[in-house]
C-alpha atoms as an extended CHARMM CRD file, in Angstrom:
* protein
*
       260  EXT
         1         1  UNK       CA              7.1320000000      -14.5680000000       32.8370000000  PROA      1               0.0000000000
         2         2  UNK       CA              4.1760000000      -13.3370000000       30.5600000000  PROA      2               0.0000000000
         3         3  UNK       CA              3.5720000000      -15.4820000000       27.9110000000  PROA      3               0.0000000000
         4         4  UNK       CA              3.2020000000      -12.8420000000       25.7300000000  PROA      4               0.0000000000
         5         5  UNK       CA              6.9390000000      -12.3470000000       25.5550000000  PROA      5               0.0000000000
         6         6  UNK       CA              7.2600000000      -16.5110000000       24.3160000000  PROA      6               0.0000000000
         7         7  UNK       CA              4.6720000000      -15.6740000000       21.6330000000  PROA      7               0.0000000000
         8         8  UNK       CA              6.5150000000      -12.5070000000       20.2060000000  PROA      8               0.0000000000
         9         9  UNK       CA              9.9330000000      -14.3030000000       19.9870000000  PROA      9               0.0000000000
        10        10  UNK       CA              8.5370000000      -17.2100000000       18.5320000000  PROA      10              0.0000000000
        11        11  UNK       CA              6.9910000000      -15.3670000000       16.0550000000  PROA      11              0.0000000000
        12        12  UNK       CA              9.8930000000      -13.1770000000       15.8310000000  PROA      12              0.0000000000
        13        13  UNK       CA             12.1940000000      -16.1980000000       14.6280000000  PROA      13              0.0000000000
        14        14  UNK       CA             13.7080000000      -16.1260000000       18.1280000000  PROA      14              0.0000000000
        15        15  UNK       CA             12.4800000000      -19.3490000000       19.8440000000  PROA      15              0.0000000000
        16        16  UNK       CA             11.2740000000      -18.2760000000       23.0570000000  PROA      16              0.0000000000
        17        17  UNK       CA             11.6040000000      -15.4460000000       26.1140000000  PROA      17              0.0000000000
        18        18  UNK       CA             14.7380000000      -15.7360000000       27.9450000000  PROA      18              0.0000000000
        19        19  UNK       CA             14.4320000000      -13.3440000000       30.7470000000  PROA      19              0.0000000000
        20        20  UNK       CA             12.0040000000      -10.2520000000       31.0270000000  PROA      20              0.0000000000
        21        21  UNK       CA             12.5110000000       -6.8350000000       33.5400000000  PROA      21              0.0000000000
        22        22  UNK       CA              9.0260000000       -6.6490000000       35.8900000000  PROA      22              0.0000000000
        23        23  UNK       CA              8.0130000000       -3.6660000000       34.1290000000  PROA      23              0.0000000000
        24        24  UNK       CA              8.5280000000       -5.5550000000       30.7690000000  PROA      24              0.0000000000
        25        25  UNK       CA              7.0990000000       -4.1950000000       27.6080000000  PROA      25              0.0000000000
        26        26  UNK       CA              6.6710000000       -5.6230000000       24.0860000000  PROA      26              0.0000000000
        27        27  UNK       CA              6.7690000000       -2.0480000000       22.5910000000  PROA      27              0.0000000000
        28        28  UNK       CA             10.3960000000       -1.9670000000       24.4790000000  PROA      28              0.0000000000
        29        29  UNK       CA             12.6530000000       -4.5230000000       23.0890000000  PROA      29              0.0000000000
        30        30  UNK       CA             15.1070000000       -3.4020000000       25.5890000000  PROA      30              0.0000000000
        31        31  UNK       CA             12.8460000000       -4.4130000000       28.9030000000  PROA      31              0.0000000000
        32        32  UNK       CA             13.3820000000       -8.4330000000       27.7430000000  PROA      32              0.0000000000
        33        33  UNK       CA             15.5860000000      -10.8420000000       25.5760000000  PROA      33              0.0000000000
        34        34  UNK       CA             14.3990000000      -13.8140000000       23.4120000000  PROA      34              0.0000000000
        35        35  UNK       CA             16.5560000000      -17.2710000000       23.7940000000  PROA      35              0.0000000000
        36        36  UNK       CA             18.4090000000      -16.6630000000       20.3380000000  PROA      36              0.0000000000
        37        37  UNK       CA             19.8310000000      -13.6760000000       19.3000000000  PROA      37              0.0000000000
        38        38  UNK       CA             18.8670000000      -12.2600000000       15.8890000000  PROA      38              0.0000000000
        39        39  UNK       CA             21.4910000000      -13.5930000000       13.5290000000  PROA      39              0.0000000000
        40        40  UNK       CA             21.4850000000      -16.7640000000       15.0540000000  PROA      40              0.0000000000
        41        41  UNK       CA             18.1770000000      -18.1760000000       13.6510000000  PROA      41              0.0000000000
        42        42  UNK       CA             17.6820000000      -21.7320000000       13.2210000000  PROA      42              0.0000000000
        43        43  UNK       CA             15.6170000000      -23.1710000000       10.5350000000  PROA      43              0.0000000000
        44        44  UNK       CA             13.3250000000      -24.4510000000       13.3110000000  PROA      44              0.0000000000
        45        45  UNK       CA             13.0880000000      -21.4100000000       14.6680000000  PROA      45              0.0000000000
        46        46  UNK       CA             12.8520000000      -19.8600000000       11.2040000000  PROA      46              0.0000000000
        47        47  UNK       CA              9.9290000000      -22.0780000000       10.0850000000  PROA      47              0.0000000000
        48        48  UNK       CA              8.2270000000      -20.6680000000       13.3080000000  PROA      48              0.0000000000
        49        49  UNK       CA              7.8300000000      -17.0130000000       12.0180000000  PROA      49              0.0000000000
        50        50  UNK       CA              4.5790000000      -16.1920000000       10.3970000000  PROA      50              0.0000000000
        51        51  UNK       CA              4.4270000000      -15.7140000000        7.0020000000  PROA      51              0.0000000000
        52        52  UNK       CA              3.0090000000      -12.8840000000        4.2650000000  PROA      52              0.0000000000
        53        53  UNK       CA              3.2660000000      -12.5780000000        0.5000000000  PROA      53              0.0000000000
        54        54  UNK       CA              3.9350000000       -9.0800000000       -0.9510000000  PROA      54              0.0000000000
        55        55  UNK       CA              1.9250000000       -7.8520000000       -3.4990000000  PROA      55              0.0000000000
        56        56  UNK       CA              0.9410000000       -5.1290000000       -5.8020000000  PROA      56              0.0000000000
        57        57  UNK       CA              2.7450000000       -1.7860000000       -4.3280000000  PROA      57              0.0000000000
        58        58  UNK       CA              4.3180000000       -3.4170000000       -1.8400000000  PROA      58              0.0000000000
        59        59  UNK       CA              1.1000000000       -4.2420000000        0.1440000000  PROA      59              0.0000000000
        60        60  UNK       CA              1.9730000000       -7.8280000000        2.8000000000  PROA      60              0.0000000000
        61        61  UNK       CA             -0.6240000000      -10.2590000000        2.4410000000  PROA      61              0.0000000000
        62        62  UNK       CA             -0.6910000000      -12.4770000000        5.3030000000  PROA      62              0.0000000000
        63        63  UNK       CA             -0.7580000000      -16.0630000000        4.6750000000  PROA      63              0.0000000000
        64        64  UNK       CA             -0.3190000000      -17.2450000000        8.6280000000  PROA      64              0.0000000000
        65        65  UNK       CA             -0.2830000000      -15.1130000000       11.8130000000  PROA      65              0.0000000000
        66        66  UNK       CA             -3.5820000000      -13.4770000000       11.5260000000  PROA      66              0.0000000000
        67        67  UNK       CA             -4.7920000000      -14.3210000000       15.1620000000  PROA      67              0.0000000000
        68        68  UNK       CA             -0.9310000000      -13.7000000000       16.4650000000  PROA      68              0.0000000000
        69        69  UNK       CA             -0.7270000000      -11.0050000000       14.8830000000  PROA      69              0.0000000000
        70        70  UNK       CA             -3.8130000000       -9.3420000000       15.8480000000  PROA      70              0.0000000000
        71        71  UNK       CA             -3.7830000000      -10.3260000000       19.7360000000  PROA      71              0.0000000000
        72        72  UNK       CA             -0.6080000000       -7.6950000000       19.2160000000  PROA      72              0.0000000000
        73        73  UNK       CA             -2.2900000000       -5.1440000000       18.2500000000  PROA      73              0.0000000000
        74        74  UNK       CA             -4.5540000000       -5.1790000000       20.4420000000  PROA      74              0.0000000000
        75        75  UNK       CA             -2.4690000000       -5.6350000000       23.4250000000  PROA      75              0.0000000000
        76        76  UNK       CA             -1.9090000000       -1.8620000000       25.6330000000  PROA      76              0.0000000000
        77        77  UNK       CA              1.7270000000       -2.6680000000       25.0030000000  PROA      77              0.0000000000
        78        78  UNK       CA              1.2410000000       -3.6290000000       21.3120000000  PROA      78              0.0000000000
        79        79  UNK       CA             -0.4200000000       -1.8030000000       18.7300000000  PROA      79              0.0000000000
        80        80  UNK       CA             -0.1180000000       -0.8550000000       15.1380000000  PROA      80              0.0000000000
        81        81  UNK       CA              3.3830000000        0.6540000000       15.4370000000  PROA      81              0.0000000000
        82        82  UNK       CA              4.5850000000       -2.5030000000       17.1730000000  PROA      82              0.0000000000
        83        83  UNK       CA              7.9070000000       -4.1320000000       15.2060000000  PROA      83              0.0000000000
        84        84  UNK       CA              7.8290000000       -7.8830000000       13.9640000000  PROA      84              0.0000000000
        85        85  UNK       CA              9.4660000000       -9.8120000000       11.7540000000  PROA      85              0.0000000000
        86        86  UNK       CA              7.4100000000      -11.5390000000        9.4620000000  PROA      86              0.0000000000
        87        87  UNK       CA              9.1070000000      -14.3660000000        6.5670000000  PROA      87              0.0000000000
        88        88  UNK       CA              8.5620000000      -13.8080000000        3.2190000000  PROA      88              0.0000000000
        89        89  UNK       CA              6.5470000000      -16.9610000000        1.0620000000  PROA      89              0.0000000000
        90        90  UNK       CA              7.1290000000      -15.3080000000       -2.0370000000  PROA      90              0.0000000000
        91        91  UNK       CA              7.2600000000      -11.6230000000       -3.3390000000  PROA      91              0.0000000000
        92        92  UNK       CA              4.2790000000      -11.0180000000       -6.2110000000  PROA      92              0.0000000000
        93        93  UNK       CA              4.4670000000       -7.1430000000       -6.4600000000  PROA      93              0.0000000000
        94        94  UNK       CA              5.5370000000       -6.9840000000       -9.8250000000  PROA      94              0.0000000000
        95        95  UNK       CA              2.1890000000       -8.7090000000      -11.0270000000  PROA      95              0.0000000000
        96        96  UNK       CA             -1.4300000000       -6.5770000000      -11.4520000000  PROA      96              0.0000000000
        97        97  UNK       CA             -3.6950000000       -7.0460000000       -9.4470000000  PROA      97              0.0000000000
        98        98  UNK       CA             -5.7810000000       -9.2560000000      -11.9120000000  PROA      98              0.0000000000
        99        99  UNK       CA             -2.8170000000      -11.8090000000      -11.8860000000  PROA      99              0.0000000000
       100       100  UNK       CA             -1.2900000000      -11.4930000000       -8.4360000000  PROA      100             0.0000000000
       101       101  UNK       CA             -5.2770000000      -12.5890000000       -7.0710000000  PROA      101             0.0000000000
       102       102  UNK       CA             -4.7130000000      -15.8560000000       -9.9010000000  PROA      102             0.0000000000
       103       103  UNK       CA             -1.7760000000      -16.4110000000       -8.5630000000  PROA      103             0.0000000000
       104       104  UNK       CA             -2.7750000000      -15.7400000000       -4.7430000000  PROA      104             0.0000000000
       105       105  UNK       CA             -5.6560000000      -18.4910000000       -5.3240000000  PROA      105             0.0000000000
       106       106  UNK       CA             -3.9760000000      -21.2150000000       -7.3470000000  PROA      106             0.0000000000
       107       107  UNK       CA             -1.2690000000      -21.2710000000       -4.0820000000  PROA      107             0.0000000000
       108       108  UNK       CA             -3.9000000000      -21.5740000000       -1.9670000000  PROA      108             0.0000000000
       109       109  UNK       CA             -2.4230000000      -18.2250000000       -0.2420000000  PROA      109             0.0000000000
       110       110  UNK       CA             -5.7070000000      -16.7690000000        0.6380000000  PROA      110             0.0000000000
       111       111  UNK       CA             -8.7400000000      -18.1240000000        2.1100000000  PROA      111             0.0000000000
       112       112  UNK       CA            -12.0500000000      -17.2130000000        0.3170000000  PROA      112             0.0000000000
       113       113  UNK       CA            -14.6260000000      -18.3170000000        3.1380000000  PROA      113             0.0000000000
       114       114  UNK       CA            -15.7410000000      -16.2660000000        6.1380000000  PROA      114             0.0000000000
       115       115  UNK       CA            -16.5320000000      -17.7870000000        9.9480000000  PROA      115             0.0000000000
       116       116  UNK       CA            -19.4160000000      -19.3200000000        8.4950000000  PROA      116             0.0000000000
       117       117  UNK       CA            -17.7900000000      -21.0280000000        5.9310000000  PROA      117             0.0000000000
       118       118  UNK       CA            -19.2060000000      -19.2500000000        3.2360000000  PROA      118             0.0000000000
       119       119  UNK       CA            -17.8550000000      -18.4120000000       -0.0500000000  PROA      119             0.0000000000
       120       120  UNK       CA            -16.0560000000      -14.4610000000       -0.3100000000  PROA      120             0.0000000000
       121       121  UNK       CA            -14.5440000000      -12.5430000000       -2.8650000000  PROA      121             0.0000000000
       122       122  UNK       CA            -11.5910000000      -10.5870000000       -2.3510000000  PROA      122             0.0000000000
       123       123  UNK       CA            -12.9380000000       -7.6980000000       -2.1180000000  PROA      123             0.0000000000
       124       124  UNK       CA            -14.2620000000       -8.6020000000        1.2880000000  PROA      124             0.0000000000
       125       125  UNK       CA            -11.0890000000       -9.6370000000        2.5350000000  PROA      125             0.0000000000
       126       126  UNK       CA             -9.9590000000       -7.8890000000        6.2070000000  PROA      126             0.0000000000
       127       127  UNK       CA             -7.6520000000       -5.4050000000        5.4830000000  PROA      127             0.0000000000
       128       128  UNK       CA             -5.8610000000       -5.0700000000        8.5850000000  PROA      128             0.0000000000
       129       129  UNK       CA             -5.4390000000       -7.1930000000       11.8270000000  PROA      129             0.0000000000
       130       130  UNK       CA             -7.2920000000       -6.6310000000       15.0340000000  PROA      130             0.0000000000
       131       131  UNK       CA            -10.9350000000       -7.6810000000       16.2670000000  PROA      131             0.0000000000
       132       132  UNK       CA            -12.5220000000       -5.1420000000       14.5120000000  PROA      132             0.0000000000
       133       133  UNK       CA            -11.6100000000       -6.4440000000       11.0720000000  PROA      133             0.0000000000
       134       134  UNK       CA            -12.4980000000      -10.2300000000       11.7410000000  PROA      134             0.0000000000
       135       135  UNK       CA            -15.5440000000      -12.1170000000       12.8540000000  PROA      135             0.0000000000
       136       136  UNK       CA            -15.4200000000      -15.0640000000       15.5840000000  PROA      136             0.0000000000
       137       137  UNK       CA            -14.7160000000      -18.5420000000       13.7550000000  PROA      137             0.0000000000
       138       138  UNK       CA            -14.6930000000      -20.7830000000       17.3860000000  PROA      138             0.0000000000
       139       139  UNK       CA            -13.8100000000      -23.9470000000       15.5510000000  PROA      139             0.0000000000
       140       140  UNK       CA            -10.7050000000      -21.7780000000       13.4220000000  PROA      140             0.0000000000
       141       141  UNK       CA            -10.2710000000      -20.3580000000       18.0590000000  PROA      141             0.0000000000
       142       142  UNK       CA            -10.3630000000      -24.4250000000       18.7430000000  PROA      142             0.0000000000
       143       143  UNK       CA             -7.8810000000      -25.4060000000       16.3690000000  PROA      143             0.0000000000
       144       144  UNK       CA             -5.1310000000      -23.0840000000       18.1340000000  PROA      144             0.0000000000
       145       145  UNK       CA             -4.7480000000      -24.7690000000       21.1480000000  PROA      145             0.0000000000
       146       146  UNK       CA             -4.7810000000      -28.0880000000       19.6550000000  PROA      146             0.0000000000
       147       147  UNK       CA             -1.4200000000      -27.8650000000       18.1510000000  PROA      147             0.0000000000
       148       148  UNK       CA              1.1200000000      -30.8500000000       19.2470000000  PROA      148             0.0000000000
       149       149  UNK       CA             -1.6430000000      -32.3630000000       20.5200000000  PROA      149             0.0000000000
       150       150  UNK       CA             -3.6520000000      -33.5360000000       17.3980000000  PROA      150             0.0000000000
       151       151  UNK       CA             -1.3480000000      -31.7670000000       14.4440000000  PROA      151             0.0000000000
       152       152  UNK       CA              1.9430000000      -30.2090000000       14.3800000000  PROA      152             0.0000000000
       153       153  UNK       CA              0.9790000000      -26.5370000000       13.3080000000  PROA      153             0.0000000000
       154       154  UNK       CA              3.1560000000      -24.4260000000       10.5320000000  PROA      154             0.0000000000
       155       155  UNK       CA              2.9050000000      -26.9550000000        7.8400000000  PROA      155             0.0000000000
       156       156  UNK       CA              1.1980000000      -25.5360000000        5.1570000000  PROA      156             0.0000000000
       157       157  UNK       CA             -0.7200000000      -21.4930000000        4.4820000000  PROA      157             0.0000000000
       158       158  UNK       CA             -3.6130000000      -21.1240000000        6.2980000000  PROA      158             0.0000000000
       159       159  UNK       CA             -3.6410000000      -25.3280000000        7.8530000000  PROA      159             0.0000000000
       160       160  UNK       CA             -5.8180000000      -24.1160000000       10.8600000000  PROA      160             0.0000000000
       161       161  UNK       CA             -8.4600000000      -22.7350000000        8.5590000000  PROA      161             0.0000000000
       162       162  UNK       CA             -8.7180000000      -26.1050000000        6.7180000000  PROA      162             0.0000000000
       163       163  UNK       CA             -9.1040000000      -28.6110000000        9.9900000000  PROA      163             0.0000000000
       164       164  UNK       CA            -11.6210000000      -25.8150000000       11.4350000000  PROA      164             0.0000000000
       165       165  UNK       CA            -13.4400000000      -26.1350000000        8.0680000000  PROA      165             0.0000000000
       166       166  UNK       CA            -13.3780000000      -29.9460000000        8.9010000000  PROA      166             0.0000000000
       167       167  UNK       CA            -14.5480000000      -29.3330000000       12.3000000000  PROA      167             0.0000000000
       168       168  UNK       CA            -17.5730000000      -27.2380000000       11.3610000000  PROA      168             0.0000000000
       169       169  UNK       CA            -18.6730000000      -30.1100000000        9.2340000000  PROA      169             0.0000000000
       170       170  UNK       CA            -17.9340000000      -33.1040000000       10.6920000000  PROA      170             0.0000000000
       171       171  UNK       CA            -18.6030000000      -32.1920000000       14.7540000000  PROA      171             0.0000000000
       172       172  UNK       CA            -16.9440000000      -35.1890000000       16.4970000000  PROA      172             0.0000000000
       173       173  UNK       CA            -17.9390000000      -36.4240000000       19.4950000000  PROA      173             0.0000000000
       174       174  UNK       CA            -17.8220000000      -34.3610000000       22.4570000000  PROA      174             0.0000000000
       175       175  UNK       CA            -18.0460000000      -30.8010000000       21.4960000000  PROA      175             0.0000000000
       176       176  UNK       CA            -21.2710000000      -30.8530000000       22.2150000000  PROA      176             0.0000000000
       177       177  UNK       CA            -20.4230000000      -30.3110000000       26.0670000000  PROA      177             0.0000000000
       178       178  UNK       CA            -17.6200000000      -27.3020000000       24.8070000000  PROA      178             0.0000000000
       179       179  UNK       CA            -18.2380000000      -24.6570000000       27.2630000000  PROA      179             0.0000000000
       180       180  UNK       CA            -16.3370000000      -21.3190000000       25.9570000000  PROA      180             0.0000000000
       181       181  UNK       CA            -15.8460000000      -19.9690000000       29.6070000000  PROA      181             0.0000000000
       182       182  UNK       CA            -14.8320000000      -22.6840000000       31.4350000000  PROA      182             0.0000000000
       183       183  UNK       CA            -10.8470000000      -24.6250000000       31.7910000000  PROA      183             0.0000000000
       184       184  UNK       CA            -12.6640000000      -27.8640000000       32.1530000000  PROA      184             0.0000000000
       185       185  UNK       CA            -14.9040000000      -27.9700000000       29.3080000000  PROA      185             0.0000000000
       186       186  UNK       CA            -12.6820000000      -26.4470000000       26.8640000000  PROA      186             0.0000000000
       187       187  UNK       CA            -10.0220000000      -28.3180000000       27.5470000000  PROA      187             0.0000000000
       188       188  UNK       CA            -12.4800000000      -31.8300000000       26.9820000000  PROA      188             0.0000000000
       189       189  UNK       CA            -13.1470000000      -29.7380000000       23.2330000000  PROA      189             0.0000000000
       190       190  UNK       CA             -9.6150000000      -29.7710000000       22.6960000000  PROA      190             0.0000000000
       191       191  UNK       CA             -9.2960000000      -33.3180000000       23.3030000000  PROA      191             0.0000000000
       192       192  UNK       CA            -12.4090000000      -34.4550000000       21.6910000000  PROA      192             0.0000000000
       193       193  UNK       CA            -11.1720000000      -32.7120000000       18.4810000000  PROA      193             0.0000000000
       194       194  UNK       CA             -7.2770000000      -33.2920000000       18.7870000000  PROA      194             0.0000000000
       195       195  UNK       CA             -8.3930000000      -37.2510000000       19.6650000000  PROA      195             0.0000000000
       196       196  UNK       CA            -10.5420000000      -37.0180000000       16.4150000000  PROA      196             0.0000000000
       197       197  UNK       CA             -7.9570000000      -35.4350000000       13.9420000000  PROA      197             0.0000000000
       198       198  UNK       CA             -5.2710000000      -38.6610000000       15.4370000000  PROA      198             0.0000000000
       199       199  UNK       CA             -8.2060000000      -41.1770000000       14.4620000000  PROA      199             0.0000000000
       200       200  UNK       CA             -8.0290000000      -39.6980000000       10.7510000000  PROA      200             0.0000000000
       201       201  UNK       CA             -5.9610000000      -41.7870000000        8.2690000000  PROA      201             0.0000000000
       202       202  UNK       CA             -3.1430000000      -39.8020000000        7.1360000000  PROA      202             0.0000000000
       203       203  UNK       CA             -4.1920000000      -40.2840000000        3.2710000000  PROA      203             0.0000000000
       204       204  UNK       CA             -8.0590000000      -38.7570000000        4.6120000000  PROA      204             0.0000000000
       205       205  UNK       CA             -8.9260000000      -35.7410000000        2.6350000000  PROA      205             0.0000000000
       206       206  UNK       CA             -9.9940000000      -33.1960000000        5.3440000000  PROA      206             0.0000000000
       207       207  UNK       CA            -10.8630000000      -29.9270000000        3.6640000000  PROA      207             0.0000000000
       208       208  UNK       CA            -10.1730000000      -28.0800000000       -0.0910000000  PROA      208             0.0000000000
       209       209  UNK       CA             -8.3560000000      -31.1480000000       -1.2710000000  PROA      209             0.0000000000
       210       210  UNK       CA             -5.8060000000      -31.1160000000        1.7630000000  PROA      210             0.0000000000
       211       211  UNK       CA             -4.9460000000      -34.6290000000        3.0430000000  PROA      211             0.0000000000
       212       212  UNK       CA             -4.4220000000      -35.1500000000        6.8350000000  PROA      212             0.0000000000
       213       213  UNK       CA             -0.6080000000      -35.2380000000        6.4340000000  PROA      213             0.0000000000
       214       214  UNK       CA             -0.4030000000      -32.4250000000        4.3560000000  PROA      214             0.0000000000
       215       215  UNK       CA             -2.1910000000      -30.9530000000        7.5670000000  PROA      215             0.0000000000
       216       216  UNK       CA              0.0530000000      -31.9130000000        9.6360000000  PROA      216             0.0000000000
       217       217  UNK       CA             -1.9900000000      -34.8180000000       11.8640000000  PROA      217             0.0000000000
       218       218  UNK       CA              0.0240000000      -36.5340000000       14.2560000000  PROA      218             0.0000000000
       219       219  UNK       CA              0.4610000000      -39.5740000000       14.0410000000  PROA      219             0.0000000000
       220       220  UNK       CA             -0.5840000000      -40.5920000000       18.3070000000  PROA      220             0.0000000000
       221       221  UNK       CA             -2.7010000000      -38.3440000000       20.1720000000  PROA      221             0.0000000000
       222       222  UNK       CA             -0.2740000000      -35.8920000000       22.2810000000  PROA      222             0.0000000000
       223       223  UNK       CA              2.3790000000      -37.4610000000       20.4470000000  PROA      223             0.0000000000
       224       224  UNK       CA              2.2940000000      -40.3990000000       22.4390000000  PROA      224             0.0000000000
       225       225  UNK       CA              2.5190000000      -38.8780000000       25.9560000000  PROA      225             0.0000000000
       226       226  UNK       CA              0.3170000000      -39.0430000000       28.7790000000  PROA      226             0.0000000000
       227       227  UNK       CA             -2.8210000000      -37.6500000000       29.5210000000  PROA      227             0.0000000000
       228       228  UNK       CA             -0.8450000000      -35.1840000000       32.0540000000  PROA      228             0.0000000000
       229       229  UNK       CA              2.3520000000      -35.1380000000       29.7730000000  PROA      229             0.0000000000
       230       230  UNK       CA              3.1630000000      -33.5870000000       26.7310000000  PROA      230             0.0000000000
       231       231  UNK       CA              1.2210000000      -30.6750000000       25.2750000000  PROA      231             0.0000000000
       232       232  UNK       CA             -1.8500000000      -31.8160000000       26.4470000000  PROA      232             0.0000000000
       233       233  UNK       CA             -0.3500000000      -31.0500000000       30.1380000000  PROA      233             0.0000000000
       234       234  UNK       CA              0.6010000000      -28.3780000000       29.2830000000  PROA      234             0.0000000000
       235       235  UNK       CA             -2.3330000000      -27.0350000000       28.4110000000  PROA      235             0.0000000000
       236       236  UNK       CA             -4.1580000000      -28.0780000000       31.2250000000  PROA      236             0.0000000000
       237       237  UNK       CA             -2.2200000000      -26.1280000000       33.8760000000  PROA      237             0.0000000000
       238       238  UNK       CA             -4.5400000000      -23.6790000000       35.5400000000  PROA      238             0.0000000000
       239       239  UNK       CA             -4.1990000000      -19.7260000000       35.6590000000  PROA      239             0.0000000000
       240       240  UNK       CA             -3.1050000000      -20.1720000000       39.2450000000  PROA      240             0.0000000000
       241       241  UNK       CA             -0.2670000000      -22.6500000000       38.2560000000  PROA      241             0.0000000000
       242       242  UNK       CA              3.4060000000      -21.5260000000       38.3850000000  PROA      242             0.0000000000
       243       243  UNK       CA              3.4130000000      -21.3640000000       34.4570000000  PROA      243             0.0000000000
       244       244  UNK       CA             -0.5070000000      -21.8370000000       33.0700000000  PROA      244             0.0000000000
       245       245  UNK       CA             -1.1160000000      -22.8490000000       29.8510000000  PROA      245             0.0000000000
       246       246  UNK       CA             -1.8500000000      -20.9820000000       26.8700000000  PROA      246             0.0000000000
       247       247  UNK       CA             -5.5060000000      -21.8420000000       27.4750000000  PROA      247             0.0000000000
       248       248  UNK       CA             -5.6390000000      -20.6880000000       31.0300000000  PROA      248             0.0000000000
       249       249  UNK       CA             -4.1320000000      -17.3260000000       29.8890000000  PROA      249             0.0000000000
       250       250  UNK       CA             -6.6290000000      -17.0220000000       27.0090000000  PROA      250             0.0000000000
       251       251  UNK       CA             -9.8290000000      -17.9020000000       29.3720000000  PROA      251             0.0000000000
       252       252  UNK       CA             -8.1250000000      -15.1000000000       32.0370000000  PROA      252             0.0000000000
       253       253  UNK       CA             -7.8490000000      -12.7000000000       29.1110000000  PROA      253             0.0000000000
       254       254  UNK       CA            -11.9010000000      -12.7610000000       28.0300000000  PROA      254             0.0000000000
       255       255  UNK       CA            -12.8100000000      -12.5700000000       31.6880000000  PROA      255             0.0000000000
       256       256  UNK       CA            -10.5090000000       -9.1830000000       32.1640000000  PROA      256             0.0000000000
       257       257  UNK       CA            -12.5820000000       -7.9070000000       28.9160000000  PROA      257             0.0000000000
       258       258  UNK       CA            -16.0650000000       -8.8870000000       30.0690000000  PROA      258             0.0000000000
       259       259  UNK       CA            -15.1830000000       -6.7350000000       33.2030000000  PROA      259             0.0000000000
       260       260  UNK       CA            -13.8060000000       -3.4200000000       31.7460000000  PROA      260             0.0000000000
């Protein structure tokens, strides 16, 4: 089953895919079915749903989900008009503009830096999903397929952004070696940084005043498991395994593009 169809029901507050048709299409809710039914969330499966604040006019804000979000719209079966449930943090429309930004920034509901880590005003903000509106942050990319392996992800707005803000400073060990296009060396990234993060004291201020547990650090790399267990094993499975990992799919994905 595509794992596109796991990543829209998550996301959707609905766990995972249950079952798909072959000709399966996320723009026909019809062709598959999610685990839970809507109406039977769970606040797991609640607390899994990305997030947006509303704000002046009734304008979302996302505050989690951007790189979700956008890998649906640009998918051929995804797009702008494709339907998604996202969970509201808090609803601001009410305030101007002057004090829903104050209020936006004292949260820490927005993220003021751009893939270099520089400073941006909100102006400069994207103002949509999709590639064209954001510029490539690898370490932000890295972060992604380190969750359950070094951090449990969903904790707090915009957690990835802070631990990729670490990584861009601090460079542990072994990225040097990350090769973007290939399983093997991407996958010793992922365990250089995740193996990093677990080394942190949880009381270690990582990025913006954020601690390590407010980041959601694990406290054993791969939660304990083995090497081939867990998350970690998860990830490694190859494109040509019976269910790849999410990396495997990703790596798969950019090769497909570089072709067209």
């Amino acid at each position: 089953m595509n794992k596109k169809f796991d990543d829209w029901c998550e996301t959707n507050g609905q766990v995972e895919a249950a079952s798909a048709d072959p000709d399966a299409r996320l723009d026909d809710p019809d062709s598959f079915r999610c685990e839970l039914p809507v109406g039977q969330e769970t606040p797991e499966s609640v607390a899994a749903m990305k997030t947006v604040v509303i704000g002046p006019g009734g304008s979302l804000f996302l505050t989690d989900g951007h790189h979700t979000l956008t890998s649906f719209y640009e998918l051929p079966d995804g797009g702008a008009d494709l339907r998604l449930r996202l969970r509201v943090v808090e609803n601001l429309s009410r305030l101007p503009r002057p004090r829903f930004w104050d209020r936006m920034k004292a949260e820490k509901w927005v993220w003021l830096r751009d893939a270099r880590g520089n400073a941006v005003d909100v102006g400069e903000l994207p103002r949509n999903v999709g590639l064209a509106e954001f510029d490539d942050d690898p370490y932000r990319s890295l972060l992604y397929f380190g969750r359950d392996i070094g951090y449990t992800a969903g904790t707090i707005p915009f957690q990835e952004f802070f631990w990729g803000a670490w990584l861009r400073d601090t460079r542990p060990a072994g990225l040097a070696k990350w090769d973007t296009n290939d399983l093997a060396g991407y996958l010793g990234a992922v365990e250089a940084l995740t193996k990093a993060q677990t080394a942190l004291s949880p009381d270690a201020v990582v990025d913006g005043g954020r601690t390590a547990r407010e980041l959601g650090v694990l406290a054993a790399w791969n939660d304990g498991k083995a090497r081939d267990k867990g998350e970690f094993g998860k990830l490694s499975k190859p494109y040509a395994d019976a269910k790849p990992g999410k990396l495997a799919y990703a790596l798969a994905y950019k090769a497909q593009l570089a072709d067209d």
